[in-house]
Tab-separated table of C-alpha atoms and ligand atoms in Angstrom:
chain	number	residue	atom	x	y	z
A	67	UNK	CA	76.933	132.493	96.868
A	68	UNK	CA	76.135	133.599	93.623
A	69	UNK	CA	78.165	133.671	90.560
A	70	UNK	CA	79.332	136.691	88.510
A	71	UNK	CA	82.333	135.733	86.539
A	72	UNK	CA	82.369	131.947	86.713
A	73	UNK	CA	79.797	129.524	85.015
A	74	UNK	CA	79.504	125.982	86.963
A	75	UNK	CA	77.954	122.802	85.900
A	76	UNK	CA	77.530	119.109	87.348
A	77	UNK	CA	77.939	116.612	84.871
A	78	UNK	CA	77.628	113.039	86.141
A	79	UNK	CA	80.284	112.368	88.999
A	80	UNK	CA	82.485	115.720	87.265
A	81	UNK	CA	82.125	119.483	88.434
A	82	UNK	CA	82.929	121.620	85.475
A	83	UNK	CA	84.029	125.357	86.342
A	84	UNK	CA	84.193	127.673	83.403
A	85	UNK	CA	86.211	131.373	84.305
A	86	UNK	CA	83.846	133.509	82.379
A	87	UNK	CA	85.372	137.121	81.753
A	88	UNK	CA	85.885	137.081	78.248
A	89	UNK	CA	86.107	140.984	77.687
A	90	UNK	CA	88.643	140.744	79.937
A	91	UNK	CA	90.600	137.482	78.472
A	92	UNK	CA	89.452	135.660	81.999
A	93	UNK	CA	91.686	137.773	83.982
A	94	UNK	CA	92.044	136.924	87.461
A	95	UNK	CA	90.411	139.433	89.415
A	96	UNK	CA	89.349	138.874	93.321
A	97	UNK	CA	86.033	138.675	92.946
A	98	UNK	CA	87.168	135.370	90.487
A	99	UNK	CA	88.865	133.766	91.992
A	100	UNK	CA	87.456	134.270	95.113
A	101	UNK	CA	83.975	132.202	93.214
A	102	UNK	CA	86.194	129.994	91.968
A	103	UNK	CA	87.899	128.966	95.434
A	104	UNK	CA	83.915	128.403	96.712
A	105	UNK	CA	83.199	126.488	93.653
A	106	UNK	CA	86.318	124.240	93.961
A	107	UNK	CA	84.928	124.064	97.856
A	108	UNK	CA	81.216	123.233	97.172
A	109	UNK	CA	82.408	120.278	94.572
A	110	UNK	CA	84.851	119.622	97.500
A	111	UNK	CA	82.918	118.526	99.971
A	112	UNK	CA	79.519	117.220	97.912
A	113	UNK	CA	80.705	113.155	97.844
A	114	UNK	CA	78.873	113.050	94.493
A	115	UNK	CA	81.663	115.138	92.973
A	116	UNK	CA	84.847	113.231	92.256
A	117	UNK	CA	86.821	115.240	89.849
A	118	UNK	CA	86.829	118.809	88.586
A	119	UNK	CA	86.875	120.251	85.331
A	120	UNK	CA	88.478	123.793	85.099
A	121	UNK	CA	88.377	125.800	81.481
A	122	UNK	CA	88.083	129.078	80.176
A	123	UNK	CA	86.950	129.834	76.426
A	124	UNK	CA	88.416	129.759	72.830
A	125	UNK	CA	90.367	132.416	73.455
A	126	UNK	CA	91.935	132.416	77.036
A	127	UNK	CA	91.988	130.123	80.335
A	128	UNK	CA	92.904	133.025	81.610
A	129	UNK	CA	95.632	135.714	80.581
A	130	UNK	CA	96.947	136.319	83.791
A	131	UNK	CA	96.320	138.267	87.658
A	132	UNK	CA	93.998	141.449	86.875
A	133	UNK	CA	96.742	144.400	86.222
A	134	UNK	CA	94.198	146.905	85.953
A	135	UNK	CA	92.747	145.874	89.422
A	136	UNK	CA	97.286	145.612	91.023
A	137	UNK	CA	98.232	148.435	88.717
A	138	UNK	CA	97.863	151.764	91.626
A	139	UNK	CA	98.490	148.759	95.330
A	140	UNK	CA	101.321	149.479	96.946
A	141	UNK	CA	103.323	147.271	98.484
A	142	UNK	CA	101.667	147.102	101.971
A	143	UNK	CA	97.843	146.941	100.202
A	144	UNK	CA	98.973	143.262	98.330
A	145	UNK	CA	100.590	142.534	101.428
A	146	UNK	CA	97.392	142.834	103.660
A	147	UNK	CA	95.270	141.399	100.902
A	148	UNK	CA	96.786	138.487	100.002
A	149	UNK	CA	95.369	138.275	96.847
A	150	UNK	CA	97.680	135.593	95.668
A	151	UNK	CA	96.574	133.079	98.884
A	152	UNK	CA	93.498	132.490	96.699
A	153	UNK	CA	95.930	130.475	94.280
A	154	UNK	CA	96.810	128.493	97.565
A	155	UNK	CA	93.431	128.021	97.879
A	156	UNK	CA	92.695	126.416	94.708
A	157	UNK	CA	96.122	123.958	95.967
A	158	UNK	CA	94.770	122.659	99.078
A	159	UNK	CA	91.552	121.232	97.058
A	160	UNK	CA	92.121	117.403	97.698
A	161	UNK	CA	90.326	115.637	94.664
A	162	UNK	CA	91.635	115.845	91.065
A	163	UNK	CA	91.783	119.082	88.836
A	164	UNK	CA	92.058	118.443	85.024
A	165	UNK	CA	93.056	121.756	83.375
A	166	UNK	CA	91.445	122.349	79.721
A	167	UNK	CA	93.434	124.968	77.990
A	168	UNK	CA	92.953	127.010	74.852
A	169	UNK	CA	94.387	130.430	73.829
A	170	UNK	CA	96.149	132.209	76.778
A	171	UNK	CA	97.215	130.544	79.944
A	172	UNK	CA	99.089	133.595	80.882
A	173	UNK	CA	100.948	134.582	84.218
A	174	UNK	CA	98.746	133.820	87.302
A	175	UNK	CA	96.873	131.857	84.863
A	176	UNK	CA	99.481	129.298	83.523
A	177	UNK	CA	100.451	128.947	87.530
A	178	UNK	CA	96.522	127.981	87.484
A	179	UNK	CA	96.859	125.933	85.014
A	180	UNK	CA	99.876	124.267	86.631
A	181	UNK	CA	98.216	124.280	90.289
A	182	UNK	CA	95.918	121.632	88.643
A	183	UNK	CA	96.952	118.295	88.897
A	184	UNK	CA	97.027	117.979	84.864
A	185	UNK	CA	96.497	119.611	81.771
A	186	UNK	CA	95.011	118.978	78.387
A	187	UNK	CA	95.657	121.837	75.640
A	188	UNK	CA	94.401	122.759	72.433
A	189	UNK	CA	96.621	123.322	69.415
A	190	UNK	CA	96.274	127.154	69.863
A	191	UNK	CA	97.337	127.037	73.721
A	192	UNK	CA	99.771	129.361	74.864
A	193	UNK	CA	101.770	129.305	78.107
A	194	UNK	CA	103.762	132.005	79.352
A	195	UNK	CA	105.106	134.110	82.053
A	196	UNK	CA	104.755	137.979	81.150
A	197	UNK	CA	105.560	139.394	84.501
A	198	UNK	CA	108.971	141.150	83.152
A	199	UNK	CA	107.272	142.913	80.395
A	200	UNK	CA	105.386	144.928	83.123
A	201	UNK	CA	108.119	145.471	86.240
A	202	UNK	CA	107.045	142.181	88.167
A	203	UNK	CA	107.646	138.463	88.655
A	204	UNK	CA	105.469	135.731	88.954
A	205	UNK	CA	103.480	135.702	92.311
A	206	UNK	CA	101.519	132.437	92.464
A	207	UNK	CA	103.960	129.800	92.078
A	208	UNK	CA	105.522	130.258	88.527
A	209	UNK	CA	109.076	130.619	89.033
A	210	UNK	CA	108.785	127.557	91.616
A	211	UNK	CA	105.938	124.977	89.392
A	212	UNK	CA	106.984	126.091	85.972
A	213	UNK	CA	110.788	125.533	87.122
A	214	UNK	CA	110.112	121.490	88.214
A	215	UNK	CA	107.694	120.884	85.602
A	216	UNK	CA	109.994	122.212	82.581
A	217	UNK	CA	113.439	122.589	83.746
A	218	UNK	CA	115.740	125.373	84.358
A	219	UNK	CA	116.359	126.429	81.186
A	220	UNK	CA	113.074	126.597	79.764
A	221	UNK	CA	111.541	128.632	82.967
A	222	UNK	CA	113.980	131.213	82.557
A	223	UNK	CA	113.631	131.445	79.738
A	224	UNK	CA	109.656	132.528	80.120
A	225	UNK	CA	110.677	134.048	83.331
A	226	UNK	CA	113.229	136.378	82.124
A	227	UNK	CA	111.879	136.814	78.242
A	228	UNK	CA	108.251	136.842	78.992
A	229	UNK	CA	107.940	134.755	75.645
A	230	UNK	CA	104.945	131.979	75.350
A	231	UNK	CA	105.103	128.512	74.342
A	232	UNK	CA	103.313	127.062	71.866
A	233	UNK	CA	100.820	123.861	73.259
A	234	UNK	CA	103.724	121.721	70.917
A	235	UNK	CA	106.788	123.098	72.999
A	236	UNK	CA	104.975	122.773	76.197
A	237	UNK	CA	103.989	119.540	75.765
A	238	UNK	CA	107.454	118.726	74.774
A	239	UNK	CA	108.955	120.317	78.168
A	240	UNK	CA	106.573	118.359	79.806
A	241	UNK	CA	103.900	120.868	81.443
A	242	UNK	CA	101.213	119.422	79.343
A	243	UNK	CA	99.610	115.983	79.216
A	244	UNK	CA	98.041	116.378	75.651
A	245	UNK	CA	97.984	118.710	72.664
A	246	UNK	CA	94.148	117.843	70.742
A	247	UNK	CA	93.034	120.059	68.012
A	248	UNK	CA	91.050	123.225	69.009
A	249	UNK	CA	87.950	121.469	68.198
A	250	UNK	CA	88.423	118.920	70.751
A	251	UNK	CA	90.378	120.187	74.004
A	252	UNK	CA	87.027	120.542	75.403
A	253	UNK	CA	85.695	117.540	74.967
A	254	UNK	CA	89.061	115.448	75.362
A	255	UNK	CA	89.181	116.778	78.889
A	256	UNK	CA	85.779	115.954	80.083
A	257	UNK	CA	86.176	112.317	78.861
A	258	UNK	CA	89.893	112.199	80.991
A	259	UNK	CA	87.341	113.725	83.784
A	260	UNK	CA	85.028	111.513	83.402
A	261	UNK	CA	87.490	108.341	83.296
A	262	UNK	CA	88.984	109.842	86.621
A	263	UNK	CA	85.705	109.766	88.111
A	264	UNK	CA	84.801	106.177	87.618
A	265	UNK	CA	88.080	105.185	89.446
A	266	UNK	CA	87.986	104.779	93.590
A	267	UNK	CA	87.594	108.153	95.013
A	268	UNK	CA	89.824	107.063	98.062
A	269	UNK	CA	92.510	105.622	96.073
A	270	UNK	CA	92.140	109.067	93.705
A	271	UNK	CA	93.179	111.106	96.884
A	272	UNK	CA	95.986	109.118	98.337
A	273	UNK	CA	97.614	109.270	94.581
A	274	UNK	CA	97.165	113.040	94.065
A	275	UNK	CA	98.684	113.299	97.605
A	276	UNK	CA	101.193	110.896	96.896
A	277	UNK	CA	102.366	112.699	93.411
A	278	UNK	CA	102.244	116.290	94.967
A	279	UNK	CA	104.994	115.037	97.471
A	280	UNK	CA	107.314	114.342	95.050
A	281	UNK	CA	107.918	117.986	94.734
A	282	UNK	CA	108.137	118.584	98.281
A	283	UNK	CA	110.023	115.638	99.796
A	284	UNK	CA	113.126	113.877	99.165
A	285	UNK	CA	112.866	110.782	97.154
A	286	UNK	CA	113.332	108.261	100.839
A	287	UNK	CA	110.545	110.527	101.938
A	288	UNK	CA	108.482	110.467	99.206
A	289	UNK	CA	108.482	106.663	98.841
A	290	UNK	CA	107.857	106.585	102.786
A	291	UNK	CA	105.037	108.376	103.099
A	292	UNK	CA	103.910	106.255	99.292
A	293	UNK	CA	104.020	102.926	100.853
A	294	UNK	CA	101.904	104.496	103.989
A	295	UNK	CA	99.264	105.543	101.517
A	296	UNK	CA	98.948	102.365	99.912
A	297	UNK	CA	98.897	100.117	103.149
A	298	UNK	CA	95.958	102.900	103.716
A	299	UNK	CA	94.325	102.370	100.366
A	300	UNK	CA	93.873	98.646	101.875
A	301	UNK	CA	91.453	100.158	105.082
A	302	UNK	CA	89.032	101.097	101.944
A	303	UNK	CA	85.977	99.080	100.749
A	304	UNK	CA	87.073	100.462	97.295
A	305	UNK	CA	90.254	98.363	97.496
A	306	UNK	CA	88.256	95.460	98.737
A	307	UNK	CA	85.733	96.184	95.592
A	308	UNK	CA	88.651	96.556	93.378
A	309	UNK	CA	90.232	94.145	93.901
A	310	UNK	CA	87.377	91.339	93.971
A	311	UNK	CA	85.929	92.982	90.836
A	312	UNK	CA	89.321	92.203	89.446
A	313	UNK	CA	89.147	88.696	89.954
A	314	UNK	CA	85.225	88.417	88.990
A	315	UNK	CA	85.914	89.812	85.836
A	316	UNK	CA	83.630	92.769	85.956
A	317	UNK	CA	83.769	96.345	86.657
A	318	UNK	CA	83.835	97.707	90.357
A	319	UNK	CA	81.423	99.567	91.542
A	320	UNK	CA	83.913	102.239	93.916
A	321	UNK	CA	81.700	103.699	96.726
A	322	UNK	CA	84.134	106.376	97.991
A	323	UNK	CA	84.537	104.432	101.224
B	56	CAA	N1	94.185	141.801	83.608
B	56	CAA	C1	93.725	142.838	83.068
B	56	CAA	N2	93.176	142.565	82.154
B	56	CAA	C2	93.895	142.365	81.049
B	56	CAA	C3	94.537	140.787	80.876
B	56	CAA	C4	95.153	141.123	82.374
B	56	CAA	N3	95.926	140.291	83.191
B	56	CAA	N4	94.669	140.365	79.833
B	56	CAA	C5	94.039	141.197	79.131
B	56	CAA	N5	93.217	142.318	79.423
B	56	CAA	C6	92.264	143.172	79.125
B	56	CAA	C7	92.955	143.942	78.041
B	56	CAA	O1	93.117	145.151	79.233
B	56	CAA	C8	91.821	144.470	76.901
B	56	CAA	O2	90.526	145.096	77.935
B	56	CAA	P1	90.385	146.565	76.898
B	56	CAA	O3	89.359	145.564	75.700
B	56	CAA	O4	89.094	146.768	78.013
B	56	CAA	O5	91.280	147.334	76.857
B	56	CAA	C9	90.950	142.660	76.626
B	56	CAA	O6	91.587	142.087	78.230
B	56	CAA	C10	91.775	141.846	75.808
B	56	CAA	O7	93.012	141.978	75.418
B	56	CAA	P2	93.711	142.650	74.950
B	56	CAA	O8	93.712	143.502	73.495
B	56	CAA	O9	95.367	143.008	75.291
B	56	CAA	O10	93.702	141.609	73.554
B	56	CAA	P3	95.135	140.880	72.022
B	56	CAA	O11	94.322	139.885	71.998
B	56	CAA	O12	95.800	141.996	72.018
B	56	CAA	O13	96.225	139.999	73.440
B	56	CAA	C11	97.485	139.603	75.512
B	56	CAA	C12	96.416	139.470	74.116
B	56	CAA	C13	99.028	138.895	74.744
B	56	CAA	C14	96.880	138.109	76.287
B	56	CAA	C15	97.419	140.843	76.309
B	56	CAA	O14	96.142	140.884	76.097
B	56	CAA	C16	98.114	140.666	77.184
B	56	CAA	O15	99.681	140.930	77.063
B	56	CAA	N6	97.660	140.691	78.780
B	56	CAA	C17	98.518	140.609	79.664
B	56	CAA	C18	99.733	139.142	80.103
B	56	CAA	C19	100.142	139.570	81.542
B	56	CAA	O16	101.183	140.339	81.335
B	56	CAA	N7	99.824	138.680	82.518
B	56	CAA	C20	100.485	138.364	83.993
B	56	CAA	C21	99.390	139.493	84.638
B	56	CAA	S1	100.162	139.370	86.240
B	56	CAA	C22	99.917	138.410	86.855
B	56	CAA	O17	99.866	136.786	86.393
B	56	CAA	C23	101.068	138.428	88.068
B	56	CAA	C24	100.744	136.643	89.100
B	56	CAA	O18	101.540	136.323	88.877
B	56	CAA	C25	99.691	136.440	90.136
């Protein structure tokens, strides 16, 4: 597939995707989302890629699903096309995904960032679920992932009023991992992605699966799964290499087996 609305880069073991519809603040239409999912699936299938980085530009990560594309749709059109299932496809990627957010991350853009495994934000970032302003509600997990990330009161504040959180508020609320100056948000996220990519790919996927289960299951169920995945890590060559390297006081060389 050739891409028109995203840019794709390979930087060592990091696969980087830039959302690239600046004239529409990277609004997520079905073409862009299909391209994004395709690029992520290519990275997923490529053993040389160990971590993925997703970002927009300085003005916007993404200002939401494309309102112009949705405006004339009926319920049955929306149901039949199931446009939002493209966000689910991003959730199904097993490799870690870092989001680097500058400017607007609104509606489906905020939801896309929340599907990523962690978020690095520029001081300029603004997070919001403003769907209430256009007569709808969040549709790609906003009422659910946001509430789990920031708690009921802040989620209701955002979802019922459409108010945007500043980067500092988002950090305080637990939505983002780090806030950095605008000129550093991408390089900081690249450093983070490279650091993740240096770990065992097997352990990374087990760790991601285990953390995500914290949102799906009871504490006992999650701890049970974690224990099983922890034991499963001992089937990998990377576990042998990681522990041997520690004892030999050298850096491990992980192969992903
Ligand atoms: N869909 C389509 N086009 C969009 C867009 C969106 N979500 N957001 C911005 N754009 C377009 C604008 O229409 C404008 O295009 P034109 O130049 O052709 O008019 C261009 O991007 C620049 O936008 P603005 O002129 O509005 O820029 P601004 O700096 O004045 O305002 C903004 C920025 C506050 C983000 C404003 O653009 C805005 O409110 N955007 C919509 C945000 C929104 O409601 N997002 C939720 C969408 S619904 C959704 O996402 C559902 C879901 O859960 C999946």
